[in-house]
């Protein structure tokens, strides 16, 4: 069976969509004909992403906004809806992270990750709500494996992403009646990304250690996540809501750990 994933003319917004996994998702929708809005903090990232996405030939606009700023997020959605109309697919994936033992973490260090990942996701969903196509919109929150299996030196991100998953489920309950679906994607280790470099594989030895733990014996690529996003954004996923789906080569079954954590080493 040929799967039809034509998004021609449909409006897709990717918040935190200017680098890495989320930019990979934006590229996939752009290749399928979508009109794209991408947003993140740094204007240079926004400009670079817009230029790269325009190479697919479709309409693209970029907006600079920090997800911690509720009003700035609202202004970004007002602009995107004015240009491209109701939102068919919203991807919320802005995140910040670093390795730090909880006993050494400042209150502000914990807060900054919760503010970006959890409060930021709420800001994005709350401000998007009025602009979502109803019925029919698909919302995809990008989460992480530590939302389920906690990781050492990741107390902040584990707590924040667990909150993101419950937000996904709670709003799937509240917005289902409006014909809006919400789901989460939980990527495993995705090669070539900032999160992977920072957390999982700072050295070649760490990299090999992590690879061997993935049941499929390979890291993910940007397209692995983007393909799932295309599916969740499409009508093929029309009866899927409130699900948080691992896309991790089976990693969730055994909890892929960074070498640092597996060794029980202190930071
Ligand atoms: N270890 C311990 N604490 C750290 C830290 C680290 N590696 N990096 C930052 N912090 C602390 C800071 O010390 C500060 O706390 P303090 O005021 O008590 O000193 C707090 O976190 C905020 O840091 P700041 O640099 O002001 O935050 P920011 O808003 O400029 O940047 C980050 C946010 C720290 C999350 C930054 O890493 C970022 O922008 N990340 C986005 C990219 C990313 O992480 N991608 C991977 C996604 S999985
Ligand atoms: P990344 O390249 O750093 O992507 C993060 C994006 O969010 C960037 O576009 C960044 O752009 C934006 N962003 C960060 N802080 C922001 C803020 N305050 N306001 C608005 N935008 C902000 O990292 P990545 O590794 O691809 O991760 C993408 C997502 O996948 C994250 O949600 C992460 O938790 C998840 N994930 C990644 C992996 C992995 O292997 N990489 C595994 C599991 C889960 P600006 O800097 O311009 O703001």
mmCIF file of C-alpha atoms and ligand atoms in Angstrom:
data_model
loop_
_atom_site.group_PDB
_atom_site.id
_atom_site.type_symbol
_atom_site.label_atom_id
_atom_site.label_comp_id
_atom_site.label_asym_id
_atom_site.label_seq_id
_atom_site.Cartn_x
_atom_site.Cartn_y
_atom_site.Cartn_z
ATOM 1 C CA UNK A 1 0.000 0.000 0.000
ATOM 2 C CA UNK A 2 1.255 3.470 -0.905
ATOM 3 C CA UNK A 3 0.895 5.738 2.114
ATOM 4 C CA UNK A 4 -0.267 9.243 1.227
ATOM 5 C CA UNK A 5 1.449 11.808 3.406
ATOM 6 C CA UNK A 6 0.717 14.847 1.252
ATOM 7 C CA UNK A 7 0.696 18.005 3.399
ATOM 8 C CA UNK A 8 0.355 20.448 0.510
ATOM 9 C CA UNK A 9 -1.070 23.748 1.757
ATOM 10 C CA UNK A 10 -1.313 22.581 5.340
ATOM 11 C CA UNK A 11 0.121 24.753 8.087
ATOM 12 C CA UNK A 12 2.757 23.122 10.280
ATOM 13 C CA UNK A 13 4.376 24.964 13.195
ATOM 14 C CA UNK A 14 7.564 23.619 14.781
ATOM 15 C CA UNK A 15 8.494 25.402 18.015
ATOM 16 C CA UNK A 16 12.159 24.886 18.822
ATOM 17 C CA UNK A 17 12.356 23.889 15.170
ATOM 18 C CA UNK A 18 15.574 25.524 14.029
ATOM 19 C CA UNK A 19 18.192 22.854 14.802
ATOM 20 C CA UNK A 20 18.585 19.121 15.379
ATOM 21 C CA UNK A 21 15.676 16.709 15.653
ATOM 22 C CA UNK A 22 12.992 19.368 15.380
ATOM 23 C CA UNK A 23 14.551 20.906 12.271
ATOM 24 C CA UNK A 24 14.639 17.380 10.821
ATOM 25 C CA UNK A 25 10.894 17.186 11.432
ATOM 26 C CA UNK A 26 10.392 20.583 9.776
ATOM 27 C CA UNK A 27 12.343 19.406 6.712
ATOM 28 C CA UNK A 28 10.158 16.319 6.422
ATOM 29 C CA UNK A 29 6.930 18.344 6.446
ATOM 30 C CA UNK A 30 8.433 20.896 4.018
ATOM 31 C CA UNK A 31 9.315 18.064 1.612
ATOM 32 C CA UNK A 32 5.666 16.969 1.784
ATOM 33 C CA UNK A 33 4.441 20.427 0.709
ATOM 34 C CA UNK A 34 3.482 21.996 4.061
ATOM 35 C CA UNK A 35 3.541 25.726 4.773
ATOM 36 C CA UNK A 36 5.916 26.006 7.679
ATOM 37 C CA UNK A 37 6.428 28.250 10.656
ATOM 38 C CA UNK A 38 9.603 27.574 12.642
ATOM 39 C CA UNK A 39 10.413 29.342 15.895
ATOM 40 C CA UNK A 40 13.226 29.470 18.443
ATOM 41 C CA UNK A 41 15.223 31.953 20.526
ATOM 42 C CA UNK A 42 18.244 32.785 18.427
ATOM 43 C CA UNK A 43 17.589 34.890 15.306
ATOM 44 C CA UNK A 44 20.667 33.378 13.593
ATOM 45 C CA UNK A 45 19.233 29.877 14.045
ATOM 46 C CA UNK A 46 15.850 31.047 12.765
ATOM 47 C CA UNK A 47 17.370 32.673 9.668
ATOM 48 C CA UNK A 48 19.517 29.631 8.851
ATOM 49 C CA UNK A 49 16.587 27.238 9.266
ATOM 50 C CA UNK A 50 14.277 29.342 7.084
ATOM 51 C CA UNK A 51 16.893 29.489 4.304
ATOM 52 C CA UNK A 52 17.432 25.718 4.440
ATOM 53 C CA UNK A 53 13.711 24.913 4.524
ATOM 54 C CA UNK A 54 12.922 27.218 1.570
ATOM 55 C CA UNK A 55 15.082 24.975 -0.613
ATOM 56 C CA UNK A 56 12.151 22.554 -0.741
ATOM 57 C CA UNK A 57 10.242 25.228 -2.664
ATOM 58 C CA UNK A 58 7.394 25.897 -0.236
ATOM 59 C CA UNK A 59 6.332 28.810 1.944
ATOM 60 C CA UNK A 60 8.300 29.186 5.174
ATOM 61 C CA UNK A 61 8.326 31.844 7.855
ATOM 62 C CA UNK A 62 10.560 32.100 10.879
ATOM 63 C CA UNK A 63 9.837 33.717 14.231
ATOM 64 C CA UNK A 64 12.226 34.425 17.062
ATOM 65 C CA UNK A 65 10.659 33.752 20.476
ATOM 66 C CA UNK A 66 11.741 32.274 23.797
ATOM 67 C CA UNK A 67 9.246 29.653 25.047
ATOM 68 C CA UNK A 68 9.720 31.044 28.578
ATOM 69 C CA UNK A 69 8.083 34.297 27.475
ATOM 70 C CA UNK A 70 4.311 33.686 27.345
ATOM 71 C CA UNK A 71 3.548 36.908 25.474
ATOM 72 C CA UNK A 72 6.314 36.389 22.918
ATOM 73 C CA UNK A 73 4.976 32.885 22.223
ATOM 74 C CA UNK A 74 1.483 34.356 21.778
ATOM 75 C CA UNK A 75 2.807 36.945 19.332
ATOM 76 C CA UNK A 76 4.585 34.199 17.366
ATOM 77 C CA UNK A 77 1.331 32.255 16.956
ATOM 78 C CA UNK A 78 -0.619 35.380 15.993
ATOM 79 C CA UNK A 79 1.944 36.060 13.256
ATOM 80 C CA UNK A 80 1.993 32.491 12.009
ATOM 81 C CA UNK A 81 -1.805 32.267 11.857
ATOM 82 C CA UNK A 82 -2.067 35.599 10.092
ATOM 83 C CA UNK A 83 0.317 34.383 7.391
ATOM 84 C CA UNK A 84 -0.768 30.758 6.972
ATOM 85 C CA UNK A 85 -4.152 30.357 8.720
ATOM 86 C CA UNK A 86 -5.247 27.655 11.186
ATOM 87 C CA UNK A 87 -2.567 25.235 12.351
ATOM 88 C CA UNK A 88 -2.911 21.647 11.141
ATOM 89 C CA UNK A 89 0.154 20.245 12.919
ATOM 90 C CA UNK A 90 1.991 21.714 15.909
ATOM 91 C CA UNK A 91 5.304 20.267 17.061
ATOM 92 C CA UNK A 92 6.547 21.518 20.437
ATOM 93 C CA UNK A 93 10.169 20.517 20.956
ATOM 94 C CA UNK A 94 12.163 23.328 22.557
ATOM 95 C CA UNK A 95 14.402 21.986 25.312
ATOM 96 C CA UNK A 96 17.516 22.752 27.281
ATOM 97 C CA UNK A 97 19.704 20.306 29.147
ATOM 98 C CA UNK A 98 23.070 19.616 30.772
ATOM 99 C CA UNK A 99 24.533 16.915 32.976
ATOM 100 C CA UNK A 100 24.648 17.902 36.635
ATOM 101 C CA UNK A 101 24.400 16.001 39.898
ATOM 102 C CA UNK A 102 21.351 17.155 41.860
ATOM 103 C CA UNK A 103 23.419 17.811 44.979
ATOM 104 C CA UNK A 104 25.494 20.317 43.022
ATOM 105 C CA UNK A 105 22.691 21.912 41.024
ATOM 106 C CA UNK A 106 21.637 25.457 41.785
ATOM 107 C CA UNK A 107 17.944 26.207 42.152
ATOM 108 C CA UNK A 108 18.205 28.309 39.029
ATOM 109 C CA UNK A 109 19.845 25.443 37.120
ATOM 110 C CA UNK A 110 16.880 23.194 37.924
ATOM 111 C CA UNK A 111 14.440 25.990 37.178
ATOM 112 C CA UNK A 112 15.882 26.860 33.781
ATOM 113 C CA UNK A 113 15.271 23.351 32.432
ATOM 114 C CA UNK A 114 11.777 23.116 33.924
ATOM 115 C CA UNK A 115 11.015 26.580 32.554
ATOM 116 C CA UNK A 116 12.092 25.703 29.020
ATOM 117 C CA UNK A 117 10.849 22.110 28.791
ATOM 118 C CA UNK A 118 7.685 22.032 30.898
ATOM 119 C CA UNK A 119 6.452 25.581 31.382
ATOM 120 C CA UNK A 120 7.608 26.353 27.823
ATOM 121 C CA UNK A 121 5.542 23.458 26.464
ATOM 122 C CA UNK A 122 2.507 24.739 28.351
ATOM 123 C CA UNK A 123 3.066 28.237 26.946
ATOM 124 C CA UNK A 124 3.279 26.846 23.407
ATOM 125 C CA UNK A 125 0.174 24.667 23.717
ATOM 126 C CA UNK A 126 -1.851 27.308 25.549
ATOM 127 C CA UNK A 127 -1.047 30.062 23.049
ATOM 128 C CA UNK A 128 -1.530 27.738 20.062
ATOM 129 C CA UNK A 129 -4.941 26.498 21.183
ATOM 130 C CA UNK A 130 -7.000 29.320 19.665
ATOM 131 C CA UNK A 131 -5.232 28.845 16.325
ATOM 132 C CA UNK A 132 -5.481 25.046 16.024
ATOM 133 C CA UNK A 133 -7.686 23.678 13.278
ATOM 134 C CA UNK A 134 -10.708 22.042 14.798
ATOM 135 C CA UNK A 135 -11.573 19.383 14.112
ATOM 136 C CA UNK A 136 -8.374 17.878 12.798
ATOM 137 C CA UNK A 137 -5.299 19.433 14.423
ATOM 138 C CA UNK A 138 -2.476 17.164 15.556
ATOM 139 C CA UNK A 139 -0.160 18.285 18.362
ATOM 140 C CA UNK A 140 3.148 16.484 18.894
ATOM 141 C CA UNK A 141 5.254 17.079 22.007
ATOM 142 C CA UNK A 142 8.878 15.978 21.868
ATOM 143 C CA UNK A 143 9.782 14.256 25.123
ATOM 144 C CA UNK A 144 12.705 12.011 26.166
ATOM 145 C CA UNK A 145 13.286 8.538 27.680
ATOM 146 C CA UNK A 146 14.145 10.008 31.097
ATOM 147 C CA UNK A 147 10.490 11.013 31.442
ATOM 148 C CA UNK A 148 9.850 7.336 32.248
ATOM 149 C CA UNK A 149 13.190 5.880 33.374
ATOM 150 C CA UNK A 150 15.070 8.449 35.437
ATOM 151 C CA UNK A 151 18.735 9.052 34.686
ATOM 152 C CA UNK A 152 21.495 10.128 37.047
ATOM 153 C CA UNK A 153 22.561 13.772 36.616
ATOM 154 C CA UNK A 154 19.240 14.335 34.839
ATOM 155 C CA UNK A 155 16.897 15.075 37.785
ATOM 156 C CA UNK A 156 15.889 18.365 36.181
ATOM 157 C CA UNK A 157 15.178 16.943 32.697
ATOM 158 C CA UNK A 158 13.608 13.737 34.078
ATOM 159 C CA UNK A 159 11.147 15.785 36.139
ATOM 160 C CA UNK A 160 10.451 18.283 33.369
ATOM 161 C CA UNK A 161 9.857 15.707 30.636
ATOM 162 C CA UNK A 162 7.652 13.577 32.937
ATOM 163 C CA UNK A 163 5.573 16.724 33.301
ATOM 164 C CA UNK A 164 5.499 17.159 29.525
ATOM 165 C CA UNK A 165 4.095 13.626 29.135
ATOM 166 C CA UNK A 166 1.325 14.266 31.645
ATOM 167 C CA UNK A 167 0.531 17.547 29.903
ATOM 168 C CA UNK A 168 0.202 15.609 26.653
ATOM 169 C CA UNK A 169 -2.252 13.201 28.286
ATOM 170 C CA UNK A 170 -4.215 15.815 30.243
ATOM 171 C CA UNK A 171 -4.759 18.011 27.185
ATOM 172 C CA UNK A 172 -5.627 14.993 25.039
ATOM 173 C CA UNK A 173 -8.518 14.549 27.487
ATOM 174 C CA UNK A 174 -9.510 18.214 27.496
ATOM 175 C CA UNK A 175 -9.158 18.978 23.781
ATOM 176 C CA UNK A 176 -10.317 15.656 22.332
ATOM 177 C CA UNK A 177 -13.877 16.943 22.178
ATOM 178 C CA UNK A 178 -12.717 19.716 19.859
ATOM 179 C CA UNK A 179 -11.224 17.174 17.472
ATOM 180 C CA UNK A 180 -7.642 17.952 18.505
ATOM 181 C CA UNK A 181 -5.229 15.055 19.007
ATOM 182 C CA UNK A 182 -2.129 15.284 21.230
ATOM 183 C CA UNK A 183 0.694 12.761 21.275
ATOM 184 C CA UNK A 184 4.325 12.589 22.333
ATOM 185 C CA UNK A 185 7.421 11.289 20.576
ATOM 186 C CA UNK A 186 10.212 10.006 22.814
ATOM 187 C CA UNK A 187 13.401 9.809 20.722
ATOM 188 C CA UNK A 188 16.212 7.451 21.630
ATOM 189 C CA UNK A 189 19.821 8.509 20.975
ATOM 190 C CA UNK A 190 19.736 10.443 17.696
ATOM 191 C CA UNK A 191 23.121 10.746 16.056
ATOM 192 C CA UNK A 192 24.545 14.161 15.194
ATOM 193 C CA UNK A 193 22.330 16.147 17.558
ATOM 194 C CA UNK A 194 23.125 18.493 20.417
ATOM 195 C CA UNK A 195 21.276 16.409 22.997
ATOM 196 C CA UNK A 196 23.147 13.265 21.960
ATOM 197 C CA UNK A 197 26.523 14.998 22.069
ATOM 198 C CA UNK A 198 25.877 16.628 25.430
ATOM 199 C CA UNK A 199 24.331 13.751 27.299
ATOM 200 C CA UNK A 200 25.089 10.441 25.695
ATOM 201 C CA UNK A 201 28.372 10.452 23.816
ATOM 202 C CA UNK A 202 30.911 13.093 24.670
ATOM 203 C CA UNK A 203 33.770 10.676 23.717
ATOM 204 C CA UNK A 204 34.140 7.946 21.026
ATOM 205 C CA UNK A 205 34.228 5.309 23.802
ATOM 206 C CA UNK A 206 30.952 6.595 25.273
ATOM 207 C CA UNK A 207 29.477 6.513 21.803
ATOM 208 C CA UNK A 208 30.315 2.860 21.223
ATOM 209 C CA UNK A 209 29.112 1.958 24.717
ATOM 210 C CA UNK A 210 25.742 3.587 24.002
ATOM 211 C CA UNK A 211 25.385 2.005 20.565
ATOM 212 C CA UNK A 212 25.810 -1.514 21.928
ATOM 213 C CA UNK A 213 22.929 -0.974 24.356
ATOM 214 C CA UNK A 214 20.379 -0.188 21.639
ATOM 215 C CA UNK A 215 18.542 -3.412 20.768
ATOM 216 C CA UNK A 216 18.702 -2.509 17.057
ATOM 217 C CA UNK A 217 22.460 -1.845 17.536
ATOM 218 C CA UNK A 218 22.366 1.548 15.863
ATOM 219 C CA UNK A 219 21.652 5.134 16.750
ATOM 220 C CA UNK A 220 18.627 6.845 15.301
ATOM 221 C CA UNK A 221 18.775 9.398 12.511
ATOM 222 C CA UNK A 222 16.743 12.548 12.001
ATOM 223 C CA UNK A 223 14.462 10.777 9.523
ATOM 224 C CA UNK A 224 13.530 8.090 12.053
ATOM 225 C CA UNK A 225 11.881 10.747 14.220
ATOM 226 C CA UNK A 226 10.571 12.796 11.296
ATOM 227 C CA UNK A 227 8.806 9.760 9.806
ATOM 228 C CA UNK A 228 6.903 9.196 13.054
ATOM 229 C CA UNK A 229 6.010 12.895 13.185
ATOM 230 C CA UNK A 230 4.640 12.723 9.618
ATOM 231 C CA UNK A 231 2.530 9.725 10.590
ATOM 232 C CA UNK A 232 1.190 11.353 13.777
ATOM 233 C CA UNK A 233 0.439 14.521 11.828
ATOM 234 C CA UNK A 234 -1.503 12.635 9.187
ATOM 235 C CA UNK A 235 -4.983 11.183 9.043
ATOM 236 C CA UNK A 236 -3.448 7.691 9.301
ATOM 237 C CA UNK A 237 -3.060 8.479 13.007
ATOM 238 C CA UNK A 238 -6.605 9.866 13.223
ATOM 239 C CA UNK A 239 -7.574 7.612 16.153
ATOM 240 C CA UNK A 240 -4.333 8.007 18.131
ATOM 241 C CA UNK A 241 -4.404 10.544 20.960
ATOM 242 C CA UNK A 242 -2.774 10.724 24.384
ATOM 243 C CA UNK A 243 0.008 8.316 23.360
ATOM 244 C CA UNK A 244 3.695 8.850 24.115
ATOM 245 C CA UNK A 245 5.543 6.773 21.567
ATOM 246 C CA UNK A 246 9.203 5.756 21.910
ATOM 247 C CA UNK A 247 11.184 5.945 18.662
ATOM 248 C CA UNK A 248 14.395 4.448 19.932
ATOM 249 C CA UNK A 249 15.366 1.160 18.299
ATOM 250 C CA UNK A 250 13.888 -0.667 21.296
ATOM 251 C CA UNK A 251 15.991 1.299 23.794
ATOM 252 C CA UNK A 252 13.120 1.867 26.210
ATOM 253 C CA UNK A 253 13.008 -1.883 26.887
ATOM 254 C CA UNK A 254 16.402 -1.845 28.583
ATOM 255 C CA UNK A 255 16.931 1.852 29.275
ATOM 256 C CA UNK A 256 19.942 2.984 27.254
ATOM 257 C CA UNK A 257 22.324 4.660 29.678
ATOM 258 C CA UNK A 258 25.184 7.058 29.119
ATOM 259 C CA UNK A 259 28.551 5.475 29.982
ATOM 260 C CA UNK A 260 28.913 7.886 32.875
ATOM 261 C CA UNK A 261 25.716 6.688 34.470
ATOM 262 C CA UNK A 262 26.238 2.985 33.787
ATOM 263 C CA UNK A 263 29.644 3.172 35.464
ATOM 264 C CA UNK A 264 27.999 4.788 38.486
ATOM 265 C CA UNK A 265 30.668 7.461 38.169
ATOM 266 C CA UNK A 266 30.317 10.734 39.977
ATOM 267 C CA UNK A 267 30.448 13.887 37.942
HETATM 268 N N1 LIG B 1 25.923 22.501 34.961
HETATM 269 C C1 LIG B 1 25.322 23.049 36.050
HETATM 270 N N2 LIG B 1 24.529 24.147 36.001
HETATM 271 C C2 LIG B 1 24.393 24.743 34.790
HETATM 272 C C3 LIG B 1 24.988 24.247 33.619
HETATM 273 C C4 LIG B 1 25.793 23.070 33.739
HETATM 274 N N3 LIG B 1 26.401 22.532 32.672
HETATM 275 N N4 LIG B 1 24.642 25.052 32.581
HETATM 276 C C5 LIG B 1 23.863 26.027 33.083
HETATM 277 N N5 LIG B 1 23.701 25.831 34.408
HETATM 278 C C6 LIG B 1 22.976 26.693 35.339
HETATM 279 C C7 LIG B 1 23.647 28.050 35.430
HETATM 280 O O1 LIG B 1 24.738 28.024 36.325
HETATM 281 C C8 LIG B 1 22.497 28.933 35.895
HETATM 282 O O2 LIG B 1 22.283 28.806 37.272
HETATM 283 P P1 LIG B 1 22.852 29.956 38.323
HETATM 284 O O3 LIG B 1 22.176 31.251 37.926
HETATM 285 O O4 LIG B 1 22.459 29.458 39.655
HETATM 286 O O5 LIG B 1 24.349 30.001 38.116
HETATM 287 C C9 LIG B 1 21.285 28.304 35.219
HETATM 288 O O6 LIG B 1 21.663 26.966 34.846
HETATM 289 C C10 LIG B 1 20.875 29.069 33.969
HETATM 290 O O7 LIG B 1 21.979 29.133 33.108
HETATM 291 P P2 LIG B 1 22.018 30.142 31.869
HETATM 292 O O8 LIG B 1 23.295 29.895 31.129
HETATM 293 O O9 LIG B 1 21.753 31.540 32.343
HETATM 294 O O10 LIG B 1 20.743 29.667 31.035
HETATM 295 P P3 LIG B 1 20.329 30.011 29.557
HETATM 296 O O11 LIG B 1 18.903 30.335 29.593
HETATM 297 O O12 LIG B 1 21.271 30.976 28.904
HETATM 298 O O13 LIG B 1 20.590 28.605 28.800
HETATM 299 C C11 LIG B 1 20.622 26.205 29.069
HETATM 300 C C12 LIG B 1 19.789 27.488 29.069
HETATM 301 C C13 LIG B 1 21.556 26.218 30.283
HETATM 302 C C14 LIG B 1 19.666 25.032 29.216
HETATM 303 C C15 LIG B 1 21.509 26.083 27.794
HETATM 304 O O14 LIG B 1 22.254 24.895 27.861
HETATM 305 C C16 LIG B 1 20.702 26.086 26.504
HETATM 306 O O15 LIG B 1 20.339 27.135 26.005
HETATM 307 N N6 LIG B 1 20.420 24.897 25.942
HETATM 308 C C17 LIG B 1 19.665 24.727 24.677
HETATM 309 C C18 LIG B 1 20.291 23.643 23.844
HETATM 310 C C19 LIG B 1 20.259 22.283 24.505
HETATM 311 O O16 LIG B 1 20.509 22.117 25.683
HETATM 312 N N7 LIG B 1 19.980 21.266 23.676
HETATM 313 C C20 LIG B 1 19.841 19.916 24.109
HETATM 314 C C21 LIG B 1 18.405 19.557 24.225
HETATM 315 S S1 LIG B 1 18.248 17.939 24.930
HETATM 316 P P1 LIG B 2 18.757 21.052 19.879
HETATM 317 O O1 LIG B 2 19.344 20.979 18.510
HETATM 318 O O2 LIG B 2 19.490 21.849 20.895
HETATM 319 O O3 LIG B 2 17.255 21.572 19.728
HETATM 320 C C1 LIG B 2 16.624 22.391 20.658
HETATM 321 C C2 LIG B 2 15.841 23.456 19.908
HETATM 322 O O4 LIG B 2 15.078 24.199 20.853
HETATM 323 C C3 LIG B 2 16.695 24.443 19.145
HETATM 324 O O5 LIG B 2 16.048 24.778 17.938
HETATM 325 C C4 LIG B 2 16.761 25.657 20.077
HETATM 326 O O6 LIG B 2 16.985 26.839 19.283
HETATM 327 C C5 LIG B 2 15.372 25.586 20.694
HETATM 328 N N1 LIG B 2 15.295 26.192 22.017
HETATM 329 C C6 LIG B 2 16.068 25.944 23.101
HETATM 330 N N2 LIG B 2 15.701 26.712 24.122
HETATM 331 C C7 LIG B 2 14.660 27.459 23.672
HETATM 332 C C8 LIG B 2 13.849 28.454 24.272
HETATM 333 N N3 LIG B 2 14.030 28.832 25.544
HETATM 334 N N4 LIG B 2 12.865 29.021 23.524
HETATM 335 C C9 LIG B 2 12.672 28.653 22.227
HETATM 336 N N5 LIG B 2 13.408 27.720 21.620
HETATM 337 C C10 LIG B 2 14.388 27.134 22.335
HETATM 338 O O7 LIG B 2 18.574 19.624 20.520
HETATM 339 P P2 LIG B 2 18.112 18.168 19.990
HETATM 340 O O8 LIG B 2 19.091 17.217 20.579
HETATM 341 O O9 LIG B 2 17.831 18.132 18.547
HETATM 342 O O10 LIG B 2 16.757 17.980 20.829
HETATM 343 C C11 LIG B 2 15.474 18.274 20.270
HETATM 344 C C12 LIG B 2 14.380 17.666 21.137
HETATM 345 O O11 LIG B 2 14.538 16.239 21.183
HETATM 346 C C13 LIG B 2 14.377 18.135 22.586
HETATM 347 O O12 LIG B 2 13.053 18.276 23.031
HETATM 348 C C14 LIG B 2 15.083 16.991 23.323
HETATM 349 O O13 LIG B 2 14.717 16.927 24.679
HETATM 350 C C15 LIG B 2 14.575 15.800 22.529
HETATM 351 N N6 LIG B 2 15.419 14.591 22.616
HETATM 352 C C16 LIG B 2 16.633 14.576 21.986
HETATM 353 C C17 LIG B 2 17.386 13.398 21.988
HETATM 354 C C18 LIG B 2 18.688 13.319 21.233
HETATM 355 O O14 LIG B 2 19.257 12.222 21.079
HETATM 356 N N7 LIG B 2 19.173 14.416 20.689
HETATM 357 C C19 LIG B 2 16.923 12.266 22.680
HETATM 358 C C20 LIG B 2 15.708 12.348 23.358
HETATM 359 C C21 LIG B 2 14.953 13.511 23.315
HETATM 360 P P3 LIG B 2 17.545 28.206 19.939
HETATM 361 O O15 LIG B 2 18.841 27.871 20.607
HETATM 362 O O16 LIG B 2 17.665 29.129 18.749
HETATM 363 O O17 LIG B 2 16.502 28.671 20.883
#
